[in-house]
Amino acid sequence: MKGTFLYDFVDVIKNCSYSNTYKMAWAKSLLEIALEDEWHTHHPITISLETMAENILKYYWNHTYFFNLIQGSNPNKPPEIISIARKLITAYQNAYNTFYPERFERVTHKLKTLPEYNQQLKRVVKTLKQDVSYRFLYLNKRVLPMYQYEKKSNTFTIEPAHLKQLKNHAYMLFDIINYRWALILETYNSSPRIAKKVKITEERKIKRAPLQKYYEKIALDNPKQICFLCNKVIVETPSIDHVIPWSYLYSDDLWNLVFVHKSCNASKSNRVPDESLIKKLEARNRNLLKLLGDMKKTDKHFHELVLAERENTVQKFWIGCQ
Ligand SMILES: [Zn+2]
């Protein structure tokens, strides 16, 4: 197996430095392209850096918009492509007046109508040229013959047989890439469930589960439906909100869920709560725990609340998410 294309590909992934995640994005994009055809031809296949750039922008958009994952060692100077993804997210939010995270694939058609889009995509291509397309071939001072790339070129060529191998092993390769990507991210991010976040952004099903099943329990402590954020009564059906942002936790837990106005929820976006809200949440949890205990409603959610109390979960995650 050593010396084969597939061995080299996996070797680069496994030995990639921890300084940033570009090589993982590059490998994943190549894999995605490999899945698009059967590669029956014998002629080398030309792939443009722009095609790669669009895939790579997609990964970073999804990682950033849903989970705000940090992709490089210097938080004040994120890798260039992350800055580009953030710029596009802001442009999209302004143009469509929304903070609700959407997958890149779902809004690509909208993004392409933004004046910034083509310009930013070109910047991604430029970064790939400078930092990724030829560096991906270098390992331990050797150049691996995985594909042919002339420095500064806008395209590279790859043997169809290589793409076929990628396609045949994609099932395993995606997991190898995701695992390494998560390992790198763990060095910069303190948020929980990193590997799960990396995996789920690939699976096209990042979905916020409906929170209505928590309604009754939240109402036990808050029967008048007072908004957690503005303290006024909610006349309509209350929205259920994560006090510590969902993007950070990537989990729905009773200890973190409260009633809010839809409008209060929308204006809050993903901001970190202040200390008074955290104290208020802790008091609410103590009271809710007592109420549930008194009523002998000792189900799964009750035990999660007990655990959160004992482990000081609210404080821990609040400190972590700042
Ligand atoms: Zn409110």
GROMACS .gro file of C-alpha atoms and ligand atoms in nm:
model
  323
    1MET     CA    1   0.000   0.000   0.000
    2LYS     CA    2   0.294   0.234   0.067
    3GLY     CA    3   0.381   0.450  -0.232
    4THR     CA    4   0.034   0.421  -0.382
    5PHE     CA    5  -0.182   0.723  -0.448
    6LEU     CA    6  -0.423   0.636  -0.170
    7TYR     CA    7  -0.143   0.586   0.081
    8ASP     CA    8   0.003   0.926  -0.004
    9PHE     CA    9  -0.337   1.094   0.026
   10VAL     CA   10  -0.398   0.947   0.372
   11ASP     CA   11  -0.037   1.013   0.475
   12VAL     CA   12  -0.073   1.386   0.401
   13ILE     CA   13  -0.392   1.401   0.603
   14LYS     CA   14  -0.249   1.213   0.899
   15ASN     CA   15   0.070   1.417   0.905
   16CYS     CA   16  -0.081   1.757   0.842
   17SER     CA   17   0.042   2.027   1.078
   18TYR     CA   18  -0.181   2.175   1.345
   19SER     CA   19  -0.132   2.533   1.227
   20ASN     CA   20  -0.454   2.552   1.023
   21THR     CA   21  -0.712   2.335   0.851
   22TYR     CA   22  -0.666   2.430   0.484
   23LYS     CA   23  -0.526   2.091   0.384
   24MET     CA   24  -0.826   1.916   0.533
   25ALA     CA   25  -1.059   2.139   0.336
   26TRP     CA   26  -0.858   2.077   0.021
   27ALA     CA   27  -0.865   1.699   0.069
   28LYS     CA   28  -1.236   1.703   0.135
   29SER     CA   29  -1.306   1.908  -0.174
   30LEU     CA   30  -1.105   1.669  -0.391
   31LEU     CA   31  -1.300   1.382  -0.244
   32GLU     CA   32  -1.627   1.555  -0.315
   33ILE     CA   33  -1.527   1.613  -0.678
   34ALA     CA   34  -1.427   1.246  -0.707
   35LEU     CA   35  -1.782   1.147  -0.616
   36GLU     CA   36  -1.930   1.341  -0.907
   37ASP     CA   37  -1.839   1.103  -1.191
   38GLU     CA   38  -1.750   0.744  -1.279
   39TRP     CA   39  -1.414   0.845  -1.438
   40HIS     CA   40  -1.428   0.598  -1.729
   41THR     CA   41  -1.187   0.808  -1.938
   42HIS     CA   42  -0.811   0.749  -1.957
   43HIS     CA   43  -0.721   1.115  -2.006
   44PRO     CA   44  -0.602   1.326  -1.715
   45ILE     CA   45  -0.879   1.533  -1.559
   46THR     CA   46  -0.837   1.908  -1.523
   47ILE     CA   47  -0.981   2.060  -1.207
   48SER     CA   48  -1.002   2.435  -1.157
   49LEU     CA   49  -0.902   2.603  -0.835
   50GLU     CA   50  -1.228   2.793  -0.855
   51THR     CA   51  -1.426   2.469  -0.820
   52MET     CA   52  -1.210   2.376  -0.522
   53ALA     CA   53  -1.257   2.727  -0.381
   54GLU     CA   54  -1.632   2.703  -0.391
   55ASN     CA   55  -1.634   2.373  -0.199
   56ILE     CA   56  -1.384   2.506   0.054
   57LEU     CA   57  -1.579   2.824   0.108
   58LYS     CA   58  -1.882   2.605   0.174
   59TYR     CA   59  -1.707   2.410   0.452
   60TYR     CA   60  -1.583   2.723   0.625
   61TRP     CA   61  -1.915   2.903   0.586
   62ASN     CA   62  -2.095   2.610   0.754
   63HIS     CA   63  -1.836   2.567   1.030
   64THR     CA   64  -1.841   2.939   1.102
   65TYR     CA   65  -2.208   3.022   1.067
   66PHE     CA   66  -2.341   2.728   1.269
   67PHE     CA   67  -2.068   2.675   1.526
   68ASN     CA   68  -1.825   2.967   1.506
   69LEU     CA   69  -1.534   2.721   1.508
   70ILE     CA   70  -1.189   2.877   1.529
   71GLN     CA   71  -0.968   2.739   1.251
   72GLY     CA   72  -0.624   2.881   1.329
   73SER     CA   73  -0.385   2.944   1.616
   74ASN     CA   74  -0.419   3.324   1.624
   75PRO     CA   75  -0.773   3.430   1.719
   76ASN     CA   76  -0.701   3.793   1.625
   77LYS     CA   77  -0.581   3.701   1.282
   78PRO     CA   78  -0.794   3.414   1.152
   79PRO     CA   79  -0.683   3.231   0.836
   80GLU     CA   80  -0.764   3.434   0.523
   81ILE     CA   81  -1.043   3.206   0.400
   82ILE     CA   82  -1.221   3.230   0.737
   83SER     CA   83  -1.217   3.609   0.713
   84ILE     CA   84  -1.363   3.575   0.365
   85ALA     CA   85  -1.636   3.339   0.487
   86ARG     CA   86  -1.720   3.582   0.769
   87LYS     CA   87  -1.738   3.874   0.526
   88LEU     CA   88  -1.979   3.682   0.308
   89ILE     CA   89  -2.190   3.580   0.608
   90THR     CA   90  -2.219   3.945   0.710
   91ALA     CA   91  -2.300   4.050   0.354
   92TYR     CA   92  -2.569   3.782   0.338
   93GLN     CA   93  -2.715   3.881   0.676
   94ASN     CA   94  -2.733   4.245   0.571
   95ALA     CA   95  -2.876   4.175   0.228
   96TYR     CA   96  -3.146   3.939   0.357
   97ASN     CA   97  -3.193   4.088   0.701
   98THR     CA   98  -3.150   3.760   0.886
   99PHE     CA   99  -2.928   3.604   1.152
  100TYR     CA  100  -3.067   3.257   1.112
  101PRO     CA  101  -2.784   3.027   1.003
  102GLU     CA  102  -2.837   2.860   0.668
  103ARG     CA  103  -2.622   2.601   0.496
  104PHE     CA  104  -2.408   2.740   0.218
  105GLU     CA  105  -2.561   2.494  -0.030
  106ARG     CA  106  -2.908   2.625   0.042
  107VAL     CA  107  -2.825   2.989  -0.020
  108THR     CA  108  -2.556   2.966  -0.289
  109HIS     CA  109  -2.796   3.104  -0.551
  110LYS     CA  110  -2.863   3.405  -0.327
  111LEU     CA  111  -2.493   3.455  -0.253
  112LYS     CA  112  -2.412   3.460  -0.621
  113THR     CA  113  -2.632   3.765  -0.667
  114LEU     CA  114  -2.431   3.961  -0.407
  115PRO     CA  115  -2.179   4.201  -0.560
  116GLU     CA  116  -1.910   4.076  -0.317
  117TYR     CA  117  -1.936   3.710  -0.408
  118ASN     CA  118  -1.713   3.682  -0.715
  119GLN     CA  119  -1.453   3.908  -0.568
  120GLN     CA  120  -1.436   3.703  -0.247
  121LEU     CA  121  -1.425   3.375  -0.440
  122LYS     CA  122  -1.123   3.509  -0.630
  123ARG     CA  123  -0.955   3.582  -0.299
  124VAL     CA  124  -1.012   3.220  -0.194
  125VAL     CA  125  -0.851   3.104  -0.520
  126LYS     CA  126  -0.555   3.332  -0.454
  127THR     CA  127  -0.508   3.189  -0.104
  128LEU     CA  128  -0.531   2.833  -0.234
  129LYS     CA  129  -0.260   2.916  -0.488
  130GLN     CA  130  -0.032   3.065  -0.227
  131ASP     CA  131  -0.086   2.825   0.059
  132VAL     CA  132  -0.252   2.501  -0.038
  133SER     CA  133  -0.252   2.367  -0.395
  134TYR     CA  134   0.121   2.288  -0.413
  135ARG     CA  135   0.182   2.251  -0.039
  136PHE     CA  136  -0.063   1.965  -0.023
  137LEU     CA  137   0.183   1.766  -0.237
  138TYR     CA  138   0.477   1.820  -0.003
  139LEU     CA  139   0.544   1.577   0.277
  140ASN     CA  140   0.875   1.528   0.458
  141LYS     CA  141   1.055   1.729   0.188
  142ARG     CA  142   0.924   1.501  -0.085
  143VAL     CA  143   0.679   1.588  -0.361
  144LEU     CA  144   0.408   1.327  -0.382
  145PRO     CA  145   0.277   1.254  -0.732
  146MET     CA  146  -0.091   1.276  -0.638
  147TYR     CA  147  -0.170   1.535  -0.909
  148GLN     CA  148   0.019   1.772  -1.135
  149TYR     CA  149   0.027   2.135  -1.038
  150GLU     CA  150   0.233   2.417  -1.186
  151LYS     CA  151   0.287   2.690  -0.931
  152LYS     CA  152   0.051   2.987  -0.980
  153SER     CA  153  -0.170   2.794  -1.221
  154ASN     CA  154  -0.549   2.817  -1.198
  155THR     CA  155  -0.594   2.445  -1.254
  156PHE     CA  156  -0.433   2.111  -1.178
  157THR     CA  157  -0.458   1.774  -1.350
  158ILE     CA  158  -0.519   1.439  -1.189
  159GLU     CA  159  -0.539   1.084  -1.323
  160PRO     CA  160  -0.895   0.951  -1.351
  161ALA     CA  161  -0.772   0.631  -1.181
  162HIS     CA  162  -0.685   0.840  -0.875
  163LEU     CA  163  -1.025   1.000  -0.864
  164LYS     CA  164  -1.177   0.654  -0.897
  165GLN     CA  165  -0.978   0.536  -0.595
  166LEU     CA  166  -1.094   0.834  -0.395
  167LYS     CA  167  -1.450   0.763  -0.493
  168ASN     CA  168  -1.425   0.393  -0.405
  169HIS     CA  169  -1.288   0.472  -0.060
  170ALA     CA  170  -1.483   0.789   0.009
  171TYR     CA  171  -1.681   0.622   0.283
  172MET     CA  172  -1.366   0.581   0.494
  173LEU     CA  173  -1.177   0.884   0.372
  174PHE     CA  174  -1.440   1.135   0.482
  175ASP     CA  175  -1.410   1.003   0.836
  176ILE     CA  176  -1.030   1.014   0.830
  177ILE     CA  177  -1.039   1.377   0.715
  178ASN     CA  178  -1.307   1.472   0.969
  179TYR     CA  179  -1.116   1.307   1.250
  180ARG     CA  180  -0.797   1.494   1.173
  181TRP     CA  181  -0.991   1.818   1.121
  182ALA     CA  182  -1.153   1.774   1.464
  183LEU     CA  183  -0.813   1.702   1.623
  184ILE     CA  184  -0.679   2.029   1.486
  185LEU     CA  185  -0.987   2.223   1.597
  186GLU     CA  186  -0.961   2.083   1.949
  187THR     CA  187  -0.635   2.271   1.992
  188TYR     CA  188  -0.806   2.610   1.940
  189ASN     CA  189  -1.165   2.556   2.051
  190SER     CA  190  -1.288   2.493   2.402
  191SER     CA  191  -1.648   2.432   2.299
  192PRO     CA  192  -1.791   2.082   2.347
  193ARG     CA  193  -1.870   1.824   2.077
  194ILE     CA  194  -1.610   1.938   1.821
  195ALA     CA  195  -1.597   1.607   1.632
  196LYS     CA  196  -1.974   1.593   1.615
  197LYS     CA  197  -1.988   1.948   1.481
  198VAL     CA  198  -1.735   1.872   1.209
  199LYS     CA  199  -1.919   1.555   1.113
  200ILE     CA  200  -2.263   1.707   1.110
  201THR     CA  201  -2.170   2.003   0.887
  202GLU     CA  202  -2.089   1.745   0.622
  203GLU     CA  203  -2.408   1.549   0.655
  204ARG     CA  204  -2.647   1.816   0.533
  205LYS     CA  205  -2.874   1.771   0.828
  206ILE     CA  206  -2.778   2.032   1.082
  207LYS     CA  207  -3.125   2.084   1.206
  208ARG     CA  208  -3.250   2.240   1.520
  209ALA     CA  209  -3.487   1.989   1.670
  210PRO     CA  210  -3.828   2.120   1.775
  211LEU     CA  211  -3.819   2.226   2.139
  212GLN     CA  212  -4.189   2.199   2.209
  213LYS     CA  213  -4.139   1.879   2.410
  214TYR     CA  214  -3.975   2.097   2.677
  215TYR     CA  215  -4.272   2.332   2.698
  216GLU     CA  216  -4.455   2.169   2.989
  217LYS     CA  217  -4.148   2.146   3.209
  218ILE     CA  218  -4.038   2.503   3.147
  219ALA     CA  219  -4.396   2.616   3.218
  220LEU     CA  220  -4.391   2.439   3.555
  221ASP     CA  221  -4.153   2.704   3.684
  222ASN     CA  222  -4.292   2.980   3.462
  223PRO     CA  223  -4.671   2.930   3.426
  224LYS     CA  224  -4.735   3.297   3.344
  225GLN     CA  225  -4.495   3.281   3.051
  226ILE     CA  226  -4.266   3.564   3.157
  227CYS     CA  227  -3.997   3.639   2.900
  228PHE     CA  228  -3.655   3.541   3.034
  229LEU     CA  229  -3.490   3.833   2.857
  230CYS     CA  230  -3.727   4.131   2.905
  231ASN     CA  231  -3.938   4.010   3.203
  232LYS     CA  232  -4.268   4.094   3.031
  233VAL     CA  233  -4.553   3.849   2.986
  234ILE     CA  234  -4.555   3.663   2.655
  235VAL     CA  235  -4.910   3.673   2.524
  236GLU     CA  236  -4.858   3.459   2.215
  237THR     CA  237  -4.700   3.110   2.217
  238PRO     CA  238  -4.357   3.162   2.371
  239SER     CA  239  -4.038   3.089   2.182
  240ILE     CA  240  -3.805   2.849   2.359
  241ASP     CA  241  -3.452   2.980   2.372
  242HIS     CA  242  -3.105   2.848   2.458
  243VAL     CA  243  -2.949   3.079   2.719
  244ILE     CA  244  -2.600   2.954   2.637
  245PRO     CA  245  -2.598   2.967   2.257
  246TRP     CA  246  -2.691   2.657   2.066
  247SER     CA  247  -2.402   2.725   1.828
  248TYR     CA  248  -2.165   2.669   2.120
  249LEU     CA  249  -2.332   2.373   2.288
  250TYR     CA  250  -2.484   2.202   1.989
  251SER     CA  251  -2.730   2.037   2.223
  252ASP     CA  252  -3.078   2.094   2.365
  253ASP     CA  253  -3.091   2.058   2.743
  254LEU     CA  254  -3.366   2.148   2.984
  255TRP     CA  255  -3.116   2.329   3.210
  256ASN     CA  256  -3.048   2.574   2.928
  257LEU     CA  257  -3.398   2.632   2.788
  258VAL     CA  258  -3.631   2.921   2.877
  259PHE     CA  259  -3.935   3.108   2.742
  260VAL     CA  260  -3.872   3.428   2.545
  261HIS     CA  261  -4.057   3.657   2.307
  262LYS     CA  262  -3.993   3.573   1.944
  263SER     CA  263  -3.873   3.930   1.897
  264CYS     CA  264  -3.642   3.916   2.201
  265ASN     CA  265  -3.500   3.589   2.068
  266ALA     CA  266  -3.435   3.731   1.723
  267SER     CA  267  -3.257   4.039   1.853
  268LYS     CA  268  -3.036   3.832   2.081
  269SER     CA  269  -2.887   3.621   1.800
  270ASN     CA  270  -2.594   3.416   1.934
  271ARG     CA  271  -2.457   3.655   2.193
  272VAL     CA  272  -2.300   3.533   2.515
  273PRO     CA  273  -2.535   3.595   2.812
  274ASP     CA  274  -2.420   3.824   3.094
  275GLU     CA  275  -2.370   3.715   3.452
  276SER     CA  276  -2.713   3.825   3.575
  277LEU     CA  277  -2.883   3.599   3.320
  278ILE     CA  278  -2.663   3.310   3.427
  279LYS     CA  279  -2.752   3.363   3.794
  280LYS     CA  280  -3.116   3.381   3.695
  281LEU     CA  281  -3.089   3.057   3.500
  282GLU     CA  282  -2.924   2.881   3.792
  283ALA     CA  283  -3.201   2.996   4.027
  284ARG     CA  284  -3.461   2.882   3.777
  285ASN     CA  285  -3.296   2.540   3.754
  286ARG     CA  286  -3.292   2.498   4.133
  287ASN     CA  287  -3.659   2.584   4.151
  288LEU     CA  288  -3.752   2.364   3.858
  289LEU     CA  289  -3.564   2.073   4.009
  290LYS     CA  290  -3.754   2.112   4.332
  291LEU     CA  291  -4.089   2.132   4.152
  292LEU     CA  292  -4.017   1.824   3.943
  293GLY     CA  293  -3.897   1.637   4.253
  294ASP     CA  294  -4.209   1.732   4.449
  295MET     CA  295  -4.427   1.606   4.167
  296LYS     CA  296  -4.214   1.292   4.136
  297LYS     CA  297  -4.157   1.362   3.766
  298THR     CA  298  -3.822   1.192   3.777
  299ASP     CA  299  -3.770   1.116   3.410
  300LYS     CA  300  -3.467   1.157   3.181
  301HIS     CA  301  -3.489   1.538   3.181
  302PHE     CA  302  -3.510   1.543   3.561
  303HIS     CA  303  -3.191   1.342   3.590
  304GLU     CA  304  -3.015   1.566   3.339
  305LEU     CA  305  -3.111   1.861   3.556
  306VAL     CA  306  -2.977   1.687   3.867
  307LEU     CA  307  -2.651   1.621   3.687
  308ALA     CA  308  -2.628   1.982   3.563
  309GLU     CA  309  -2.677   2.106   3.921
  310ARG     CA  310  -2.418   1.873   4.067
  311GLU     CA  311  -2.161   1.942   3.794
  312ASN     CA  312  -2.219   2.317   3.788
  313THR     CA  313  -2.280   2.286   3.416
  314VAL     CA  314  -2.426   2.634   3.361
  315GLN     CA  315  -2.119   2.808   3.503
  316LYS     CA  316  -1.877   2.579   3.324
  317PHE     CA  317  -2.026   2.630   2.981
  318TRP     CA  318  -2.080   2.999   3.041
  319ILE     CA  319  -1.712   3.047   3.122
  320GLY     CA  320  -1.621   2.833   2.823
  321CYS     CA  321  -1.832   3.017   2.568
  322GLN     CA  322  -1.689   3.366   2.632
  323ZN      ZN  323  -3.911   3.957   2.583
   0.00000   0.00000   0.00000
